Amino acid sequence: MRDVWDGSYDRGMTSNSQRRVLLAKPRGYCAGVDRAVETVEIALEKYGAPVYVRKQIVHNVHVVRTLEERGAIFVDETEEVPEGSIVVFSAHGVAPVVHQEARGRNLATIDATCPLVTKVHKEAVRFAKDDYDILLIGHEGHEEVIGTSGEAPDHIHLVDGPGDVANVQVRDPDKVAWLSQTTLSVDETLATVRALRERFPNLMDPPSDDICYATQNRQVAVKQMAAGAELVIVVGSTNSSNSVRLVEVAKEHGADNAYLVDYAAEIDEAWLAGVTTVGVTSGASVPDELVQGVLAWLAERGYGDVEEIESVKESMRFALPHELRSVQRPSGPGPRLEART
Ligand code: SF4
């Protein structure tokens, strides 16, 4: 395996002997997802089933199904949780009103909000306290956007990409700040910020990047890989923002085609027609066992030569939510979710 790839690959050979796979690294679980999944696992061990989880703990159907089999019950709203029960809030974060609702129902809450989402919440609170209009770049209806907006509903305006900039209305064009969802396309967000700054030259930046390290690193990795692959397969769910972005980035950076699949069984053999090099990666909420399933499927079709391309080294890990801090964690990073058959 190469430590760092220089991005130079020839394309176009199609003989069986030259079929190969480029496997992106980093891929899959980020520190926030690892922590959120572990939170539900430990809550089940510590308190026993059922443990209620508001929304999908992370946006991956396999993770959700596996935790359901262990006794987690996923609900959409706090009012669906029986009074006095335990409820876990998902990695995407919740608005303050959700905490109030939980208190009103006498629920024991465990907050698995990713610390990097919490950071954006705090930025929103601070800008609102200073009475800025806050332009939140993100996708309408995404749970993270709903949670962040709930921190300062009177100050936050959603900006859904560069095309939405012209629609923004603010009270004072000289007192405007921007924030963003953590899982956006880095390039598109920069384009949105440029367009916002043209309208609002005194636009205030967030104190640090809101698009998280994991989203950025997976996009860097897929850009390098896509330059050498005709087809890119991204493992991830359709409601996973960062996974969907990986498909877009792959197409923008050299892949002829890129597809999102939850499982190997969803791959269409027709996608392989004339393809020598297949790129494989996965979103930040995807356990690596699903990627291994895709690699096995490809190997059965002659794509058994796998080269892992590491673009960035990752070692981030987050402490458990404070409600579970007394619990001993297994050592070392990485997912612990095993497939249930
Ligand atoms: S994708 Fe980023 S913000 Fe979301 S859970 Fe992972 S580390 Fe946190």
Coordinates of C-alpha atoms and ligand atoms in Angstrom, one line a residue:
M1 CA 0.0 0.0 0.0
R2 CA 1.2 3.5 -0.7
D3 CA 1.2 6.0 2.1
V4 CA 0.4 9.0 -0.1
W5 CA -0.7 8.7 -3.7
D6 CA 0.6 11.2 -6.3
G7 CA -2.7 11.1 -8.3
S8 CA -1.1 9.7 -11.5
Y9 CA -2.9 6.8 -13.1
D10 CA -3.5 5.8 -16.7
R11 CA -7.0 5.0 -17.7
G12 CA -8.7 3.0 -20.4
M13 CA -7.3 -0.6 -20.3
T14 CA -10.2 -3.1 -20.1
S15 CA -8.6 -6.5 -20.2
N16 CA -9.6 -8.9 -17.4
S17 CA -6.0 -9.2 -16.1
Q18 CA -5.9 -5.4 -15.5
R19 CA -9.2 -5.1 -13.7
R20 CA -8.6 -3.6 -10.3
V21 CA -10.2 -1.7 -7.4
L22 CA -8.9 1.6 -5.9
L23 CA -10.1 1.7 -2.3
A24 CA -10.3 5.1 -0.7
K25 CA -8.9 5.8 2.8
P26 CA -10.1 7.4 4.9
R27 CA -13.6 6.1 4.4
G28 CA -16.5 5.0 6.5
Y29 CA -17.0 5.6 10.2
C30 CA -16.0 9.0 11.6
A31 CA -15.4 9.8 15.2
G32 CA -18.9 11.2 15.7
V33 CA -20.7 8.2 14.2
D34 CA -18.5 5.8 16.1
R35 CA -19.3 7.5 19.4
A36 CA -23.1 7.7 18.6
V37 CA -23.4 4.0 17.7
E38 CA -21.4 3.0 20.7
T39 CA -23.6 5.2 22.9
V40 CA -26.7 3.2 21.9
E41 CA -24.8 -0.1 22.3
I42 CA -23.6 0.8 25.8
A43 CA -27.0 2.2 26.8
L44 CA -28.6 -1.1 25.8
E45 CA -26.0 -3.0 27.8
K46 CA -26.3 -0.7 30.8
Y47 CA -30.0 -0.2 31.0
G48 CA -31.4 -3.1 28.9
A49 CA -33.9 -3.0 26.1
P50 CA -35.8 -1.0 25.1
V51 CA -33.7 2.1 24.6
Y52 CA -35.5 4.8 22.6
V53 CA -33.6 6.7 20.0
R54 CA -35.0 10.0 18.5
K55 CA -34.4 9.8 14.7
Q56 CA -31.9 7.5 13.1
I57 CA -28.9 7.5 15.4
V58 CA -26.8 7.9 12.2
H59 CA -28.0 7.9 8.6
N60 CA -27.4 4.3 7.7
V61 CA -30.1 1.7 7.2
H62 CA -27.8 -1.2 8.2
V63 CA -26.7 0.4 11.4
V64 CA -30.3 1.2 12.3
R65 CA -31.6 -2.3 11.5
T66 CA -28.8 -3.9 13.6
L67 CA -29.5 -1.7 16.6
E68 CA -33.2 -2.4 16.3
E69 CA -32.4 -6.1 16.5
R70 CA -30.6 -5.5 19.7
G71 CA -33.5 -3.6 21.3
A72 CA -33.3 0.0 20.2
I73 CA -36.6 1.6 19.2
F74 CA -36.3 4.5 16.8
V75 CA -38.9 7.2 16.9
D76 CA -39.4 10.5 15.0
E77 CA -40.5 12.6 17.9
T78 CA -40.0 12.8 21.6
E79 CA -43.8 12.5 22.3
E80 CA -43.6 8.9 21.0
V81 CA -41.3 7.9 23.9
P82 CA -43.2 6.6 26.9
E83 CA -42.9 8.8 30.0
G84 CA -40.0 8.0 32.2
S85 CA -38.1 6.1 29.5
I86 CA -34.5 6.5 28.3
V87 CA -34.0 8.4 25.0
V88 CA -30.8 8.9 23.0
F89 CA -30.6 12.0 20.8
S90 CA -28.9 11.3 17.4
A91 CA -25.5 12.4 16.1
H92 CA -27.1 15.2 14.1
G93 CA -28.1 17.2 17.1
V94 CA -31.4 18.6 18.4
A95 CA -32.9 22.0 19.0
P96 CA -33.2 23.2 22.6
V97 CA -37.0 22.7 22.4
V98 CA -36.5 19.0 22.1
H99 CA -34.6 19.0 25.4
Q100 CA -37.5 20.9 26.9
E101 CA -40.0 18.3 25.5
A102 CA -37.9 15.5 27.0
R103 CA -37.9 17.2 30.4
G104 CA -41.7 17.6 30.2
R105 CA -42.1 13.9 29.7
N106 CA -39.7 13.0 32.5
L107 CA -37.3 11.2 30.0
A108 CA -33.8 10.3 30.9
T109 CA -31.8 11.7 28.0
I110 CA -28.4 10.7 26.6
D111 CA -27.2 13.2 24.0
A112 CA -25.1 11.6 21.2
T113 CA -24.9 14.8 19.2
C114 CA -21.5 14.9 17.5
P115 CA -19.2 17.4 19.3
L116 CA -18.5 19.0 15.9
V117 CA -22.3 19.7 15.5
T118 CA -22.4 21.1 19.0
K119 CA -19.6 23.4 18.0
V120 CA -21.8 24.9 15.3
H121 CA -24.7 25.2 17.7
K122 CA -22.5 27.2 20.0
E123 CA -21.4 29.5 17.1
A124 CA -25.1 30.1 16.3
V125 CA -25.9 31.0 19.9
R126 CA -22.9 33.4 20.1
F127 CA -23.7 35.2 16.8
A128 CA -27.3 35.5 17.8
K129 CA -26.3 36.9 21.2
D130 CA -24.4 39.6 19.2
D131 CA -27.6 40.2 17.2
Y132 CA -26.2 39.0 13.8
D133 CA -28.3 37.7 11.0
I134 CA -26.9 34.2 10.5
L135 CA -26.8 32.6 7.1
L136 CA -26.8 28.9 7.6
I137 CA -25.6 27.1 4.5
G138 CA -27.3 23.7 4.4
H139 CA -30.0 21.5 3.0
E140 CA -33.6 22.3 3.9
G141 CA -35.2 19.6 6.1
H142 CA -31.9 17.9 7.1
E143 CA -32.0 17.1 10.8
E144 CA -28.8 18.9 11.6
V145 CA -30.1 22.1 10.0
I146 CA -33.3 21.8 12.0
G147 CA -31.3 21.4 15.2
T148 CA -28.9 24.3 14.5
S149 CA -31.7 26.6 13.4
G150 CA -33.6 25.8 16.6
E151 CA -30.7 27.5 18.6
A152 CA -31.6 30.9 17.2
P153 CA -34.8 30.7 15.1
D154 CA -35.2 34.4 14.9
H155 CA -31.7 35.0 13.6
I156 CA -31.0 32.1 11.2
H157 CA -31.8 32.1 7.5
L158 CA -31.2 28.9 5.5
V159 CA -29.1 29.2 2.3
D160 CA -29.4 26.1 0.2
G161 CA -26.5 26.5 -2.2
P162 CA -25.2 29.3 -4.4
G163 CA -28.5 29.6 -6.3
D164 CA -30.3 30.6 -3.1
V165 CA -28.1 33.6 -2.3
A166 CA -30.2 36.1 -4.2
N167 CA -33.2 35.2 -2.0
V168 CA -31.6 36.1 1.3
Q169 CA -33.2 39.0 3.2
V170 CA -31.4 40.5 6.2
R171 CA -32.0 43.4 8.6
D172 CA -28.5 45.0 8.3
P173 CA -26.2 43.9 5.4
D174 CA -23.2 45.0 7.5
K175 CA -24.1 42.6 10.4
V176 CA -24.3 39.2 8.8
A177 CA -22.4 36.0 9.6
W178 CA -22.4 32.6 7.9
L179 CA -22.3 29.0 9.3
S180 CA -22.7 25.7 7.6
Q181 CA -24.0 22.2 8.0
T182 CA -21.0 19.8 8.7
T183 CA -21.5 17.4 5.8
L184 CA -21.7 19.6 2.7
S185 CA -19.6 19.7 -0.4
V186 CA -16.5 21.7 0.4
D187 CA -16.3 23.2 -3.1
E188 CA -20.0 24.1 -3.4
T189 CA -19.9 25.7 0.1
L190 CA -16.9 27.9 -0.9
A191 CA -18.9 28.9 -4.0
T192 CA -21.9 29.8 -1.8
V193 CA -19.7 31.8 0.6
R194 CA -18.2 33.7 -2.4
A195 CA -21.6 34.6 -3.7
L196 CA -22.7 35.7 -0.2
R197 CA -19.6 37.9 0.2
E198 CA -20.4 39.6 -3.1
R199 CA -23.8 40.6 -1.6
F200 CA -22.5 41.2 1.9
P201 CA -18.8 42.4 1.8
N202 CA -18.6 42.6 5.6
L203 CA -19.8 39.0 6.0
M204 CA -18.4 37.5 9.2
D205 CA -16.8 34.0 9.0
P206 CA -17.3 31.3 11.6
P207 CA -14.4 31.0 14.0
S208 CA -13.3 27.7 12.4
D209 CA -14.4 25.3 9.6
D210 CA -18.0 24.0 10.1
I211 CA -17.6 21.3 7.5
C212 CA -16.1 18.6 9.6
Y213 CA -12.7 16.9 9.2
A214 CA -14.3 13.6 8.2
T215 CA -16.4 15.1 5.5
Q216 CA -13.4 17.0 4.1
N217 CA -11.1 14.0 4.3
R218 CA -13.5 11.7 2.5
Q219 CA -14.0 14.2 -0.2
V220 CA -10.2 14.7 -0.7
A221 CA -9.8 10.9 -0.9
V222 CA -12.6 10.4 -3.4
K223 CA -11.3 13.2 -5.6
Q224 CA -7.9 11.5 -5.8
M225 CA -9.5 8.1 -6.4
A226 CA -12.0 9.3 -9.0
A227 CA -9.3 10.7 -11.2
G228 CA -8.1 7.1 -11.8
A229 CA -11.4 5.2 -11.9
E230 CA -14.1 4.9 -14.6
L231 CA -16.7 3.8 -12.1
V232 CA -17.0 4.8 -8.4
I233 CA -19.2 2.9 -6.0
V234 CA -20.0 4.8 -2.8
V235 CA -21.4 2.7 0.1
G236 CA -24.0 4.7 2.0
S237 CA -27.7 5.5 2.5
T238 CA -29.7 7.9 0.4
N239 CA -30.4 10.1 3.4
S240 CA -26.7 10.4 4.3
S241 CA -25.7 13.9 3.2
N242 CA -22.0 13.2 3.3
S243 CA -22.4 9.9 1.3
V244 CA -24.5 11.7 -1.4
R245 CA -21.8 14.4 -1.6
L246 CA -19.2 11.7 -2.3
V247 CA -21.1 10.5 -5.4
E248 CA -21.3 14.1 -6.7
V249 CA -17.6 14.8 -6.0
A250 CA -16.6 11.5 -7.7
K251 CA -18.5 12.6 -10.9
E252 CA -17.0 16.1 -10.8
H253 CA -13.5 14.8 -10.5
G254 CA -13.1 12.2 -13.2
A255 CA -15.3 9.2 -12.7
D256 CA -17.6 8.5 -15.7
N257 CA -20.2 7.1 -13.4
A258 CA -20.7 7.0 -9.6
Y259 CA -23.4 5.3 -7.7
L260 CA -24.6 5.1 -4.1
V261 CA -25.5 1.6 -2.7
D262 CA -26.4 0.4 0.8
Y263 CA -25.3 -3.2 0.1
A264 CA -23.4 -5.1 -2.6
A265 CA -26.6 -6.7 -3.7
E266 CA -27.7 -3.3 -5.1
I267 CA -24.9 -3.1 -7.6
D268 CA -26.0 -3.5 -11.2
E269 CA -23.6 -5.7 -13.2
A270 CA -24.2 -3.4 -16.2
W271 CA -22.3 -0.7 -14.4
L272 CA -19.1 -2.7 -15.0
A273 CA -19.3 -2.8 -18.8
G274 CA -16.0 -1.7 -20.2
V275 CA -14.7 -0.7 -16.8
T276 CA -11.1 -1.5 -15.8
T277 CA -10.8 0.4 -12.6
V278 CA -13.5 0.6 -10.0
G279 CA -13.2 3.1 -7.1
V280 CA -14.8 2.2 -3.8
T281 CA -15.4 4.4 -0.8
S282 CA -18.1 4.8 1.9
G283 CA -19.8 7.6 3.8
A284 CA -19.0 8.5 7.4
S285 CA -21.9 6.5 8.8
V286 CA -21.0 3.2 7.1
P287 CA -19.5 0.2 8.9
D288 CA -16.6 -1.3 7.0
E289 CA -18.2 -4.7 6.8
L290 CA -20.5 -3.3 4.1
V291 CA -17.5 -2.1 2.1
Q292 CA -15.9 -5.6 2.5
G293 CA -19.2 -7.0 1.0
V294 CA -18.8 -4.8 -2.0
L295 CA -15.1 -5.8 -2.4
A296 CA -16.1 -9.5 -2.3
W297 CA -18.8 -8.9 -4.9
L298 CA -16.3 -7.2 -7.2
A299 CA -13.7 -9.9 -6.7
E300 CA -16.2 -12.5 -7.8
R301 CA -16.4 -10.6 -11.1
G302 CA -12.7 -10.3 -11.7
Y303 CA -11.9 -7.2 -9.7
G304 CA -9.9 -8.9 -7.0
D305 CA -6.8 -6.7 -7.2
V306 CA -7.4 -4.0 -4.5
E307 CA -5.1 -1.1 -3.9
E308 CA -5.9 1.1 -0.9
I309 CA -5.1 4.8 -1.6
E310 CA -4.6 6.7 1.6
S311 CA -4.8 10.5 1.2
V312 CA -5.0 11.6 4.8
K313 CA -4.3 9.9 8.1
E314 CA -7.1 10.1 10.7
S315 CA -6.9 9.4 14.4
M316 CA -9.8 11.5 15.8
R317 CA -11.9 10.0 18.7
F318 CA -14.4 11.6 20.9
A319 CA -15.3 10.9 24.6
L320 CA -18.6 9.3 25.3
P321 CA -21.6 11.5 26.2
H322 CA -21.2 12.6 29.9
E323 CA -24.1 10.4 30.9
L324 CA -22.0 7.3 30.0
R325 CA -18.5 8.5 31.0
S326 CA -18.3 6.0 33.9
V327 CA -18.5 3.1 31.4
Q328 CA -15.1 1.6 30.3
R329 CA -14.7 1.9 26.5
P330 CA -12.9 -0.7 24.4
S331 CA -9.5 0.6 23.4
G332 CA -8.5 1.8 20.0
P333 CA -10.5 3.5 17.3
G334 CA -12.8 1.8 14.8
P335 CA -16.3 0.4 14.5
R336 CA -17.6 -2.4 16.7
L337 CA -20.9 -3.0 14.9
E338 CA -21.0 -6.5 13.6
A339 CA -23.3 -7.8 11.0
R340 CA -26.4 -9.6 12.2
T341 CA -27.8 -12.2 9.9
Ligands
SF4_1 S1 -19.7 13.5 9.7 FE1 -18.5 15.0 10.9 S2 -20.1 16.2 12.1 FE2 -21.1 14.3 11.3 S3 -20.9 12.8 13.0 FE3 -19.1 12.5 11.7 S4 -17.5 13.8 12.6 FE4 -19.4 14.5 13.4

